[in-house]
mmCIF file of C-alpha atoms in Angstrom:
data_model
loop_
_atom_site.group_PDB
_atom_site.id
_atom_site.type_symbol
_atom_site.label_atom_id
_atom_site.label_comp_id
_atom_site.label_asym_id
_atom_site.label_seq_id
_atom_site.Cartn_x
_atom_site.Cartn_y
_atom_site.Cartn_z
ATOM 1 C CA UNK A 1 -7.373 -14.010 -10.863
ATOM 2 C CA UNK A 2 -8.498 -10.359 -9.699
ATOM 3 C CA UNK A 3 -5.284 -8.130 -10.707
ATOM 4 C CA UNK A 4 -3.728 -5.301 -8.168
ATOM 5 C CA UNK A 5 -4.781 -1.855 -9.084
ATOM 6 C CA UNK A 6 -2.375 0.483 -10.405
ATOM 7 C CA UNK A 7 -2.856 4.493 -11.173
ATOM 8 C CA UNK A 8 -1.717 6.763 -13.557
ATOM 9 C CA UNK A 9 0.637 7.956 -10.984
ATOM 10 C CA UNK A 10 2.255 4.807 -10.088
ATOM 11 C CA UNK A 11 2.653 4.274 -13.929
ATOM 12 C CA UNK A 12 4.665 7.687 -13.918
ATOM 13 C CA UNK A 13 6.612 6.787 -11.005
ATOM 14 C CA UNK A 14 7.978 3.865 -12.439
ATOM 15 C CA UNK A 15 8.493 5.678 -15.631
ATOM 16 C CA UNK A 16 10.235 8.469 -13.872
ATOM 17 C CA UNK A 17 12.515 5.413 -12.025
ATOM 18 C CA UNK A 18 13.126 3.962 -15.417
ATOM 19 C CA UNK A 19 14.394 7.179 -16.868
ATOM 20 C CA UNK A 20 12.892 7.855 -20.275
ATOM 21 C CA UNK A 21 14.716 8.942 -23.264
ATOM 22 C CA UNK A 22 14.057 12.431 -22.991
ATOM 23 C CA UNK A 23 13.628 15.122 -25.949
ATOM 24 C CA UNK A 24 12.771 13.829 -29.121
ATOM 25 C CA UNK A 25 14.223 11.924 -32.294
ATOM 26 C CA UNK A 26 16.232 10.471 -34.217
ATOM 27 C CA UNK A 27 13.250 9.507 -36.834
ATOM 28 C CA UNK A 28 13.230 5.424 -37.400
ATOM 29 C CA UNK A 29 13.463 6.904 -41.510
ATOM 30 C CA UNK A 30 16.669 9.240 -40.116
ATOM 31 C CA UNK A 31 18.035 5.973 -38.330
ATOM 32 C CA UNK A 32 17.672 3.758 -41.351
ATOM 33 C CA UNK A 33 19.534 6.683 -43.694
ATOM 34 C CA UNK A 34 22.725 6.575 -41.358
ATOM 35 C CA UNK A 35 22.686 3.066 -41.237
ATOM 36 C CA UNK A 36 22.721 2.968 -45.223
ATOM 37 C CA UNK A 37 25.500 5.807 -44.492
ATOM 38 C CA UNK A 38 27.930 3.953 -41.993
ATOM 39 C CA UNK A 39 26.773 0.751 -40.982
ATOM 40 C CA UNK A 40 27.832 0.152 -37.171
ATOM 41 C CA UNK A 41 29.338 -2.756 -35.720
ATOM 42 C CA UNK A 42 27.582 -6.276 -36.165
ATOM 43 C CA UNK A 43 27.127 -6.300 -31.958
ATOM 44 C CA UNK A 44 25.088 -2.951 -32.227
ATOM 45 C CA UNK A 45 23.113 -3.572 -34.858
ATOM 46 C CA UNK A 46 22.203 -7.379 -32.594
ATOM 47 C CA UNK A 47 21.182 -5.525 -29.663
ATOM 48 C CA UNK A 48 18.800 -3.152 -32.205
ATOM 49 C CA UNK A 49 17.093 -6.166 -33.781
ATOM 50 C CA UNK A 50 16.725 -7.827 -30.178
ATOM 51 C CA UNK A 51 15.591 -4.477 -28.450
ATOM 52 C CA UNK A 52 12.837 -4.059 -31.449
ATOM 53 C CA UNK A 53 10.930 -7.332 -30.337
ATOM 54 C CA UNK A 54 9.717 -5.440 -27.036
ATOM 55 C CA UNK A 55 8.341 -2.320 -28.625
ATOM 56 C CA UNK A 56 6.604 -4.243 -30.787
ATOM 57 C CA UNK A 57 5.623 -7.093 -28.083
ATOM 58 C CA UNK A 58 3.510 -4.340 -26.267
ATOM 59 C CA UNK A 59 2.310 -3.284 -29.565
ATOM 60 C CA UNK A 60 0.726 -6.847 -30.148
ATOM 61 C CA UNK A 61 -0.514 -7.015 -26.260
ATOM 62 C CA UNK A 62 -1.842 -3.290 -27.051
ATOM 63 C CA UNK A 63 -3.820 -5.208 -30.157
ATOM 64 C CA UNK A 64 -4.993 -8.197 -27.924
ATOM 65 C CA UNK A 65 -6.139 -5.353 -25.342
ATOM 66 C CA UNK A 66 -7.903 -3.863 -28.327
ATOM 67 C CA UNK A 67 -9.734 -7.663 -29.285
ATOM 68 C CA UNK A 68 -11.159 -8.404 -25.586
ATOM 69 C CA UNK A 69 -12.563 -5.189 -24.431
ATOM 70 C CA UNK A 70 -14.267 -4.968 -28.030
ATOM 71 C CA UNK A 71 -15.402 -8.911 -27.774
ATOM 72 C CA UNK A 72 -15.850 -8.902 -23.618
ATOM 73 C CA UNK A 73 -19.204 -7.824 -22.158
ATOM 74 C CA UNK A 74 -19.774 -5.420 -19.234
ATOM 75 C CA UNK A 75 -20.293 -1.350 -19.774
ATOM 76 C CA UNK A 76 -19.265 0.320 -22.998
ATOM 77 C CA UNK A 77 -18.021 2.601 -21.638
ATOM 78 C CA UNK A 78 -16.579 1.051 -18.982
ATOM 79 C CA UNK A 79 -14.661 -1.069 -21.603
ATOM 80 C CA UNK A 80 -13.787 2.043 -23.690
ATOM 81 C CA UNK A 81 -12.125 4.057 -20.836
ATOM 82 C CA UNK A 82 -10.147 1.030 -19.601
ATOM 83 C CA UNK A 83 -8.702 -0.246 -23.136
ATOM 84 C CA UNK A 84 -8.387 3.436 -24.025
ATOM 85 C CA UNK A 85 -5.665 3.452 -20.836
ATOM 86 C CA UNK A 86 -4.178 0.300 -21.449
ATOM 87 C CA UNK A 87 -3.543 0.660 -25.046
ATOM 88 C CA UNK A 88 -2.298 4.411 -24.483
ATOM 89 C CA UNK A 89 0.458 3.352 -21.465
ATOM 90 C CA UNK A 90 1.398 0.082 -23.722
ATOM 91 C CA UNK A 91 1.810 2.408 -27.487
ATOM 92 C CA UNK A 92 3.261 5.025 -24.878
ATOM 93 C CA UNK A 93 6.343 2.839 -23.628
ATOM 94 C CA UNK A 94 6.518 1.063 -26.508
ATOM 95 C CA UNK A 95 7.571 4.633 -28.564
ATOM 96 C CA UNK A 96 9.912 5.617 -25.722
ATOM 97 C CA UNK A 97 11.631 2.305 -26.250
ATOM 98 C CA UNK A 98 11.872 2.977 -29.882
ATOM 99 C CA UNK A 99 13.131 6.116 -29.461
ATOM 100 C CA UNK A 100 16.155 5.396 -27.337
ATOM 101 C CA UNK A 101 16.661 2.104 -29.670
ATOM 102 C CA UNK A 102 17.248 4.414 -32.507
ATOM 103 C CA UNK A 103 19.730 6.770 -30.371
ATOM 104 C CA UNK A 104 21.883 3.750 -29.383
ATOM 105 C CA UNK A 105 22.164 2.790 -32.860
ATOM 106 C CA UNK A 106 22.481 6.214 -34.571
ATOM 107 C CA UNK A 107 24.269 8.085 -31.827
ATOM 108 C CA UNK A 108 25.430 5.552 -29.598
ATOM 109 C CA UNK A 109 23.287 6.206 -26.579
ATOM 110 C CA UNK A 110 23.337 2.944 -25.885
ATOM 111 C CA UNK A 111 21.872 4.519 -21.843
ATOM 112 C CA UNK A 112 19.022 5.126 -23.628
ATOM 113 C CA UNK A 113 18.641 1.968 -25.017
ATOM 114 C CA UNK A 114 18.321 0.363 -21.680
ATOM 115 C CA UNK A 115 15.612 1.992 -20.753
ATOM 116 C CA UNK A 116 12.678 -0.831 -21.512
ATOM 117 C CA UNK A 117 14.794 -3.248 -18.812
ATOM 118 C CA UNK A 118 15.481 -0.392 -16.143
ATOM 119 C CA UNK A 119 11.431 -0.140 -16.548
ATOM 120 C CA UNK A 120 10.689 -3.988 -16.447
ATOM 121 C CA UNK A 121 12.987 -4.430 -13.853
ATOM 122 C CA UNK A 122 11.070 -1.730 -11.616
ATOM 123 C CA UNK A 123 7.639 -2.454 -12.442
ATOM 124 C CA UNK A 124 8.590 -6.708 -11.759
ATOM 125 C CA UNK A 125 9.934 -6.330 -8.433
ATOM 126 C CA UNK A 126 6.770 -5.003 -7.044
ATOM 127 C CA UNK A 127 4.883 -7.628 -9.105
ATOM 128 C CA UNK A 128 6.770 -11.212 -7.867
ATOM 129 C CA UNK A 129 6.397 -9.702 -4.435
ATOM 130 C CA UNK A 130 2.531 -9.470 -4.879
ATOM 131 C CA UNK A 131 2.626 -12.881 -6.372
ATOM 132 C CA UNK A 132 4.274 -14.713 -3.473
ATOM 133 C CA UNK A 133 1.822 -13.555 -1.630
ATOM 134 C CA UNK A 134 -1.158 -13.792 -3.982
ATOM 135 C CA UNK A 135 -0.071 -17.768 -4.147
ATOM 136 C CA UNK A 136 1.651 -18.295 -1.052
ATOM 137 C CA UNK A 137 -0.022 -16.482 1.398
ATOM 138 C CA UNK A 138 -3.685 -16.861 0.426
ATOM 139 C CA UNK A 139 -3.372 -19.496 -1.334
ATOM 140 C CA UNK A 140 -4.434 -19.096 -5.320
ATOM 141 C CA UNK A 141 -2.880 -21.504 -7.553
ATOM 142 C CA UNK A 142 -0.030 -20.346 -10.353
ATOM 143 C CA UNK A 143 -1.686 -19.174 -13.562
ATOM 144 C CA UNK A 144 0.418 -19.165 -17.171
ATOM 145 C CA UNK A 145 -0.947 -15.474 -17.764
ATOM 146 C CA UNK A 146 1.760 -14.680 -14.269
ATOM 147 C CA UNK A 147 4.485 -15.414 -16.600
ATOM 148 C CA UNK A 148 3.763 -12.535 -18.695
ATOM 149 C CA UNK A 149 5.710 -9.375 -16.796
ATOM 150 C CA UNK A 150 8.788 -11.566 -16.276
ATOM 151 C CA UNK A 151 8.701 -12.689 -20.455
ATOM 152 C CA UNK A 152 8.631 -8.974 -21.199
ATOM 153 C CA UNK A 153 11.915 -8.758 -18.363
ATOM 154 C CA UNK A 154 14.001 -11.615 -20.280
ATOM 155 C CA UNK A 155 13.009 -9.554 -23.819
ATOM 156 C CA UNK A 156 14.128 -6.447 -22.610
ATOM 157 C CA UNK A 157 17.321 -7.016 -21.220
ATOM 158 C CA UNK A 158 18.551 -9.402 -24.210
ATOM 159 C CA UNK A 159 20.341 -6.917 -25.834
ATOM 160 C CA UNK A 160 22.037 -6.302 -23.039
ATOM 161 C CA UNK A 161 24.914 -9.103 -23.792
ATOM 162 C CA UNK A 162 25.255 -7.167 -27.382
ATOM 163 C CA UNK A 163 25.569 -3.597 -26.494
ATOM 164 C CA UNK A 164 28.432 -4.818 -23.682
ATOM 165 C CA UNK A 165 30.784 -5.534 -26.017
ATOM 166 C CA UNK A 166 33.301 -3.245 -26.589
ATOM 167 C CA UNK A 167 32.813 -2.970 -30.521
ATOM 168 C CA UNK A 168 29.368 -1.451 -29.188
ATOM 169 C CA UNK A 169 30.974 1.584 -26.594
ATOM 170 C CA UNK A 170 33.525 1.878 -29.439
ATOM 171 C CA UNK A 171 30.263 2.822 -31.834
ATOM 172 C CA UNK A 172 29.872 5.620 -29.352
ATOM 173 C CA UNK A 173 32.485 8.182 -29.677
ATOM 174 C CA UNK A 174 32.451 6.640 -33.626
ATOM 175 C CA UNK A 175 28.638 8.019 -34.289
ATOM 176 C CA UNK A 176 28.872 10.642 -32.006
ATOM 177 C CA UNK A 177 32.082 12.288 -33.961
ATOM 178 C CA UNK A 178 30.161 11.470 -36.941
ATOM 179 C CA UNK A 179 26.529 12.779 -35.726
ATOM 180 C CA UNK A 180 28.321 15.589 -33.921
ATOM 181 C CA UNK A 181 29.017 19.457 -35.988
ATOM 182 C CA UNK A 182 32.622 19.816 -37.107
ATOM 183 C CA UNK A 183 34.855 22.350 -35.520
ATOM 184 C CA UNK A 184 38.442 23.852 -35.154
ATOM 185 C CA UNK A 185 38.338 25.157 -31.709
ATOM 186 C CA UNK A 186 37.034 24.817 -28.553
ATOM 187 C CA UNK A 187 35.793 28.325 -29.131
ATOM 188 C CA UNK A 188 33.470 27.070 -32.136
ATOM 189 C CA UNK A 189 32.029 24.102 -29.840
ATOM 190 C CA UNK A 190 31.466 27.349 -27.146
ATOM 191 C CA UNK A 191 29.213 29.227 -29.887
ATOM 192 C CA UNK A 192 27.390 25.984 -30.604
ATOM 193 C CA UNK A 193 26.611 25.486 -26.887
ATOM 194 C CA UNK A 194 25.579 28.801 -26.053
ATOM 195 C CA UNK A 195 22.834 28.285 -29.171
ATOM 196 C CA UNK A 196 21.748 24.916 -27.782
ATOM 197 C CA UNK A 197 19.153 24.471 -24.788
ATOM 198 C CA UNK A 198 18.445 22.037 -22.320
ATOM 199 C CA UNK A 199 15.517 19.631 -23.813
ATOM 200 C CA UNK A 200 13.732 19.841 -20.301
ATOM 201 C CA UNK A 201 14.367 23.272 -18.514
ATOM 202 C CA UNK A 202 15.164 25.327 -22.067
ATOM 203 C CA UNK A 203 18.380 26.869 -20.568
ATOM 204 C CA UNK A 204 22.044 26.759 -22.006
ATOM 205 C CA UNK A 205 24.970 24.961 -20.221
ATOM 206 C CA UNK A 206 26.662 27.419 -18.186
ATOM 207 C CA UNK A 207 30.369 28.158 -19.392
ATOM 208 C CA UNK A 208 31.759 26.913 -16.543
ATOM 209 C CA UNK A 209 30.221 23.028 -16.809
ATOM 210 C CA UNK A 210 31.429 22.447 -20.223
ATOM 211 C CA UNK A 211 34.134 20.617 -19.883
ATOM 212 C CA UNK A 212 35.423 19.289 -23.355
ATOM 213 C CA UNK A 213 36.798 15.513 -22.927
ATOM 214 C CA UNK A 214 38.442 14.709 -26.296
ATOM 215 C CA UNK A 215 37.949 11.013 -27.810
ATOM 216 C CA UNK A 216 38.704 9.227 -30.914
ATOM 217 C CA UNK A 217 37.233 6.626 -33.609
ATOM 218 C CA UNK A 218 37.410 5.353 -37.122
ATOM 219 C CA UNK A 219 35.988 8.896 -38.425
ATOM 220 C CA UNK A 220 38.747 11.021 -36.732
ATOM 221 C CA UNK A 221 39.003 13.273 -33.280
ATOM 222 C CA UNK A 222 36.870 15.624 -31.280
ATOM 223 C CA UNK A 223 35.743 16.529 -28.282
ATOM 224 C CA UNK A 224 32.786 15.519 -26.040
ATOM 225 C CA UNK A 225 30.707 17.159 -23.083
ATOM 226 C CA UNK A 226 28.819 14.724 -21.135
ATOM 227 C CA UNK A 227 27.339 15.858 -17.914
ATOM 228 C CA UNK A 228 23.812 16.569 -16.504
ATOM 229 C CA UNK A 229 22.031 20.050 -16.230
ATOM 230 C CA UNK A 230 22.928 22.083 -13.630
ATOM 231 C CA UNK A 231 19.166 23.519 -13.288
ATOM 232 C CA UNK A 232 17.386 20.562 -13.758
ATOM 233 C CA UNK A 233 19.569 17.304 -13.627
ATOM 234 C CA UNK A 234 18.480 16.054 -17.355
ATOM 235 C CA UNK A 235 21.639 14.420 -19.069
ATOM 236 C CA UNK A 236 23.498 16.683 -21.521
ATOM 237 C CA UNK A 237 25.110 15.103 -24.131
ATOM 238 C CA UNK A 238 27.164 17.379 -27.095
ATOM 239 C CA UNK A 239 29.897 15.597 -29.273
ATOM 240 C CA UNK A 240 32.171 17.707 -31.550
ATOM 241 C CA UNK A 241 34.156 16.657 -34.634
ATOM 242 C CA UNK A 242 37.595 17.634 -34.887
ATOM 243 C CA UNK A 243 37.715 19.853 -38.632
ATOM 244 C CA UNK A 244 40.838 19.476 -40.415
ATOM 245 C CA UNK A 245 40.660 21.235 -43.823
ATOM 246 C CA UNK A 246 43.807 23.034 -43.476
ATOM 247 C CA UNK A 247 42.295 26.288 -42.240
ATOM 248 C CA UNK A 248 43.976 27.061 -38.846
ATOM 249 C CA UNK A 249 41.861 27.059 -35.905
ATOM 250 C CA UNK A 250 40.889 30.940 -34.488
ATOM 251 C CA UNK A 251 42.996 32.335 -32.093
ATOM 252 C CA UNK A 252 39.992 34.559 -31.146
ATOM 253 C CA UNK A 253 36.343 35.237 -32.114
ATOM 254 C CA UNK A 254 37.356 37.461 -34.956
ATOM 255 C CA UNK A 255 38.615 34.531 -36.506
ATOM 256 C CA UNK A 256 35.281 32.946 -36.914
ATOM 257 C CA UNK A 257 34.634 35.561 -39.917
ATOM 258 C CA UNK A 258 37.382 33.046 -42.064
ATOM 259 C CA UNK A 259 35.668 32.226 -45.089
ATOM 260 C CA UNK A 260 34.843 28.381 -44.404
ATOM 261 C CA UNK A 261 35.249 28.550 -40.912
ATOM 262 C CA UNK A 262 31.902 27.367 -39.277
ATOM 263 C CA UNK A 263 28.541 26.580 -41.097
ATOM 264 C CA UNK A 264 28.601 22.833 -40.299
ATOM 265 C CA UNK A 265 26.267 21.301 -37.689
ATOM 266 C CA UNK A 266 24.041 24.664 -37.077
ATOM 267 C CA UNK A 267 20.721 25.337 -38.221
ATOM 268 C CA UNK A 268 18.565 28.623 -38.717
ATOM 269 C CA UNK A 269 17.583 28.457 -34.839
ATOM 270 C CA UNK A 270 21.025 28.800 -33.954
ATOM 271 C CA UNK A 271 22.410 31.445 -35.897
ATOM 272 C CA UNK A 272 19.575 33.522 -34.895
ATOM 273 C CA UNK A 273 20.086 33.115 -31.271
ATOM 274 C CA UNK A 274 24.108 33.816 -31.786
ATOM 275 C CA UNK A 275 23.121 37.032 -33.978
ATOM 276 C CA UNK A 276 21.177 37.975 -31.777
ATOM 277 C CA UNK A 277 22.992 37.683 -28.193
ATOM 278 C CA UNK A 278 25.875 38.908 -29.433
ATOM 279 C CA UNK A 279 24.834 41.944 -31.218
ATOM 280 C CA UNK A 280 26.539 45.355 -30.773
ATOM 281 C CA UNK A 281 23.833 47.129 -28.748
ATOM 282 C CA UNK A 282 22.499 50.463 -30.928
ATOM 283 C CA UNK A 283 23.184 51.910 -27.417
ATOM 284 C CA UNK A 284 26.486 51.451 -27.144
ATOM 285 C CA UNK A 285 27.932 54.998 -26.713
ATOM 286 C CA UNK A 286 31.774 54.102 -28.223
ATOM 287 C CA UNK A 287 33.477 57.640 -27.337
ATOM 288 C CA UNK A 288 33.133 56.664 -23.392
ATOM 289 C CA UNK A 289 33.426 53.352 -23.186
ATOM 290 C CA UNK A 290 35.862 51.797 -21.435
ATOM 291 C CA UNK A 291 38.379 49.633 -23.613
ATOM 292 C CA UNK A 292 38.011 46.295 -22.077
ATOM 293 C CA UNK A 293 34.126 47.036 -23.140
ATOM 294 C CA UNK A 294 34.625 47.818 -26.315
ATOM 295 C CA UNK A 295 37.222 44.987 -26.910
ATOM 296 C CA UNK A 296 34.543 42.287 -25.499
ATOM 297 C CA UNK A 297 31.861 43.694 -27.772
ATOM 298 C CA UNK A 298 34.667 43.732 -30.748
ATOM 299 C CA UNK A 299 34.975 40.376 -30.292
ATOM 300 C CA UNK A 300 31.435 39.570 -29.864
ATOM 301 C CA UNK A 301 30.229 41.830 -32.422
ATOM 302 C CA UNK A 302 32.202 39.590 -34.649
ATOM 303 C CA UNK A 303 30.065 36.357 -33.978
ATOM 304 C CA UNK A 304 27.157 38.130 -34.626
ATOM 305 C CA UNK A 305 27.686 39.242 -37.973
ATOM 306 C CA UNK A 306 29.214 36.285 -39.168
ATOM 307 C CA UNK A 307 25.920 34.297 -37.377
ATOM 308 C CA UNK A 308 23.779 36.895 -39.083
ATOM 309 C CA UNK A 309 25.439 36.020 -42.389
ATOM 310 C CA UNK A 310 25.688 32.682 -42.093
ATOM 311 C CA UNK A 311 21.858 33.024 -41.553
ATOM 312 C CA UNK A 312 21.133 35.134 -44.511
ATOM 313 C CA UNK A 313 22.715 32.162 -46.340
ATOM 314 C CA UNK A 314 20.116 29.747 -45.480
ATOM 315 C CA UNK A 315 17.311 31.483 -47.736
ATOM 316 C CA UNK A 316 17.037 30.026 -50.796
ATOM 317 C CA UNK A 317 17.804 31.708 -54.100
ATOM 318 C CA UNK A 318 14.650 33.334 -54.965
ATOM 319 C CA UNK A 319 13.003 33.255 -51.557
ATOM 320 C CA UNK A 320 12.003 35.304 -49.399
ATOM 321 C CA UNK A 321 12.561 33.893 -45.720
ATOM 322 C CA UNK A 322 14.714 30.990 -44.276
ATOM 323 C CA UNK A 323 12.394 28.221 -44.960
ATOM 324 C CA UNK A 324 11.022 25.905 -41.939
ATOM 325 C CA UNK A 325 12.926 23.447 -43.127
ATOM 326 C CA UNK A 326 16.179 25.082 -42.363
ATOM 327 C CA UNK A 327 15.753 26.663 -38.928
ATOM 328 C CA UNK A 328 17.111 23.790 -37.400
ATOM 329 C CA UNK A 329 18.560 23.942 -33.661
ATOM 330 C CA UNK A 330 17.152 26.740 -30.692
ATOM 331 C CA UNK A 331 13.868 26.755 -30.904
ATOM 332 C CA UNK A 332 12.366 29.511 -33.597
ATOM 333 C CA UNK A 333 8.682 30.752 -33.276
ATOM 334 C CA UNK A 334 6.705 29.866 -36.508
ATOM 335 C CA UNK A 335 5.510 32.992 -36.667
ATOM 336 C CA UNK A 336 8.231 35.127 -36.709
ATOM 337 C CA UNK A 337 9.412 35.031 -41.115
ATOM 338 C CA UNK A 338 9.123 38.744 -41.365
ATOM 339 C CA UNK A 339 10.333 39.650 -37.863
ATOM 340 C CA UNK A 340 13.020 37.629 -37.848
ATOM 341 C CA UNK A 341 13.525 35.082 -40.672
ATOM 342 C CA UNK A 342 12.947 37.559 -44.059
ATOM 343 C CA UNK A 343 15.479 38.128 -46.396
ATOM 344 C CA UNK A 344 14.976 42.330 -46.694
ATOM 345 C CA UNK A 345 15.058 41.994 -42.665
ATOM 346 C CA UNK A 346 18.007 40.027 -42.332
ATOM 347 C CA UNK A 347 20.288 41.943 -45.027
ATOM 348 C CA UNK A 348 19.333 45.254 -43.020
ATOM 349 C CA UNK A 349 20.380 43.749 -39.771
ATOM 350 C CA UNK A 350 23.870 42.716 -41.122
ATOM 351 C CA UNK A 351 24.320 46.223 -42.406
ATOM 352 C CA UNK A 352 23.543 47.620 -38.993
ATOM 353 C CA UNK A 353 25.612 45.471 -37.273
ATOM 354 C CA UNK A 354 28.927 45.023 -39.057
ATOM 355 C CA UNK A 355 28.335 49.202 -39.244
ATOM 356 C CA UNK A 356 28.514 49.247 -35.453
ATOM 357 C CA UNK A 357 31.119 46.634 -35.441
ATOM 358 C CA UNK A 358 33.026 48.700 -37.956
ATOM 359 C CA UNK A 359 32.436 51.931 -35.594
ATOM 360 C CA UNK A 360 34.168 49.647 -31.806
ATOM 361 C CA UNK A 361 37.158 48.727 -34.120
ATOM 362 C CA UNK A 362 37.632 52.342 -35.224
ATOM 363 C CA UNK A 363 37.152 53.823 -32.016
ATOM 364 C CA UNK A 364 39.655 50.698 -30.502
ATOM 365 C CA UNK A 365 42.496 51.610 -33.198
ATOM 366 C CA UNK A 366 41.735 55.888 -32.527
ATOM 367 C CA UNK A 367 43.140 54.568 -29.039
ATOM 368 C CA UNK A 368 46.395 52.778 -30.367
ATOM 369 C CA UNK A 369 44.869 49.252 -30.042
ATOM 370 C CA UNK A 370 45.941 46.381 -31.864
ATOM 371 C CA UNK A 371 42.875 45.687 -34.510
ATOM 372 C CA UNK A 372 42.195 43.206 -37.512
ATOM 373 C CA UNK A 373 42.240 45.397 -40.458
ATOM 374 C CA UNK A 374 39.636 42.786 -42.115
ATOM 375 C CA UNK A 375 36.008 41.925 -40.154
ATOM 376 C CA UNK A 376 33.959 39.500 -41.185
ATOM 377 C CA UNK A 377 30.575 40.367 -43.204
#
């Protein structure tokens, strides 16, 4: 039976209808470690086992692919070009479906999951319409190989029934609290945000579309902003653990200086971008400004040393940079150790800023405002 032609661009349309899993990770080897961790509910882990038969069902059709253009006769390279396509789109879906697999079952994306039917369901439509009229209209008589697209349909959606049940949405607020950095304020899961990017556009969720929705599960409370990108329309998803040490939660940014009172969930990346941003400018002539300036920049100010500390942490006893390994979160340039990253650099940098810090809070108390006597750094 001669087949329909499709393009590369009707492959990325459906894709694009199917919505992907965008970004990248969790690691299958960073999926199994949480599952040895906290094992999720029996109807989660179904719909993992079931959704795992269609990655690896294109996988084995990607091998077969493989087999007859190597065995079939006809142009090499002819036969090279079209199994090269074939066995790229096939591998290509089939790690997309993994990858939102392991986000349903490690942070309850269960969306993501879905992903292989929304993409069956799209590309079948157009293909039983073709076959009505491939058999009924001109004739041709039903071949098994027809049977094929609307297997791979059935295989996709049979998790479905699993991640429905409500042990499975329960799993999401469970692993997201658990996945998600712990915090004592809404001002903490602020700092994180403003570090974090959009996966797509690479621009931070505006202050005024973070809307913290608090939930609840077996690991304790937190907070949780769901809600697409304003500039580009990708899904945002941050979850935020509710930290109860016994450390009251800041009244203000000063506050984040407390011994103890953030670290958890934030990598090198992160605290580079908050040190940064947030820095006392060298410019910053103190005698004129006005107060309101000088109390925004106080406060401010504050986050940045304590993210410039908090950075200077990260470096290993003996080293001499924050290691790769470690600069975790907003994107870092690899090359940027001395510039950025270095030990000698980073200890001069918290000098300079808690002294400029040191000089707004003189300058605010000179004036007869109300100061901490105690900054962080």
């Amino acid at each position: 039976m001669s087949q329909p032609r499709l393009t590369t661009n009707d492959w990325g349309k459906a894709l694009q209808a199917a919505r992907p899993p965008e970004g990248t990770g969790p690691s299958t080897a960073e999926v199994l470690r949480g599952l040895r961790e906290h094992r999720p509910p029996v109807p989660v882990l179904a719909a993992w086992v079931l959704g795992l038969l269609f990655p690896l069902a294109l996988v084995a059709i990607a091998v077969l692919v493989v087999v007859r253009e190597a065995t079939a006769d006809g142009n090499l390279a002819n036969r090279v070009v079209i199994g090269a396509l074939l066995v790229g789109v096939l591998l290509g879906v089939a790690g997309l479906s993994l990858r939102g697999l392991n986000r349903a079952v490690h942070v309850g994306d269960h969306d993501a999951a879905r992903f292989p039917a929304r993409l069956m369901t799209v590309v079948c439509v157009p293909v039983a319409l073709f076959l009505v009229f491939w058999v009924e209209g001109r004739g041709h008589d039903w071949e098994s190989s027809m049977v094929w697209p609307f297997a791979l349909l059935a295989l996709a959606w049979a998790p479905r029934p699993f991640s429905a049940q409500p042990a499975a949405r329960r799993w999401t607020a469970d692993a997201l609290l658990r996945r998600g950095p712990e915090v004592r304020s809404g001002l903490e899961a602020d700092l994180f945000m403003d570090a974090r990017v959009c996966a797509r556009c690479g621009n931070a969720l505006p202050g005024q579309a973070r809307r913290l929705e608090p939930v609840s599960g077996p690991v304790g409370e937190g907070w949780v902003v769901q809600t697409p990108c304003p500039t580009c329309a990708a899904p945002l998803l941050y979850a935020f653990r509710r930290r109860d040490d016994g450390v009251p939660a800041p009244d203000d940014p000063l506050a984040i200086g407390a011994p103890g009172s953030t670290g958890r969930g934030m990598g090198g990346g992160d605290w580079s971008h908050l040190a940064t941003v947030h820095a006392v400018p060298a410019d910053l002539d103190v005698a004129t400004a006005d107060t309101a300036t000088l109390r925004s920049w106080l406060a401010r100010g504050a986050v940045s040393v304590q993210a410039t500390g908090e950075l200077l942490a990260l470096v290993r006893p003996g080293g001499r940079a924050v290691p790769l390994s470690r600069r975790a979160g907003r994107p870092a340039p690899f090359s940027s150790d001395v510039a950025e990253f270095s030990r000698a650099g980073l200890k001069s940098r918290l000098t300079e800023r808690r002294a400029r810090l040191v000089a707004v809070r003189d300058e605010l108390a000179r004036r007869g405002e109300s100061v901490p006597a105690v900054l962080p750094g």
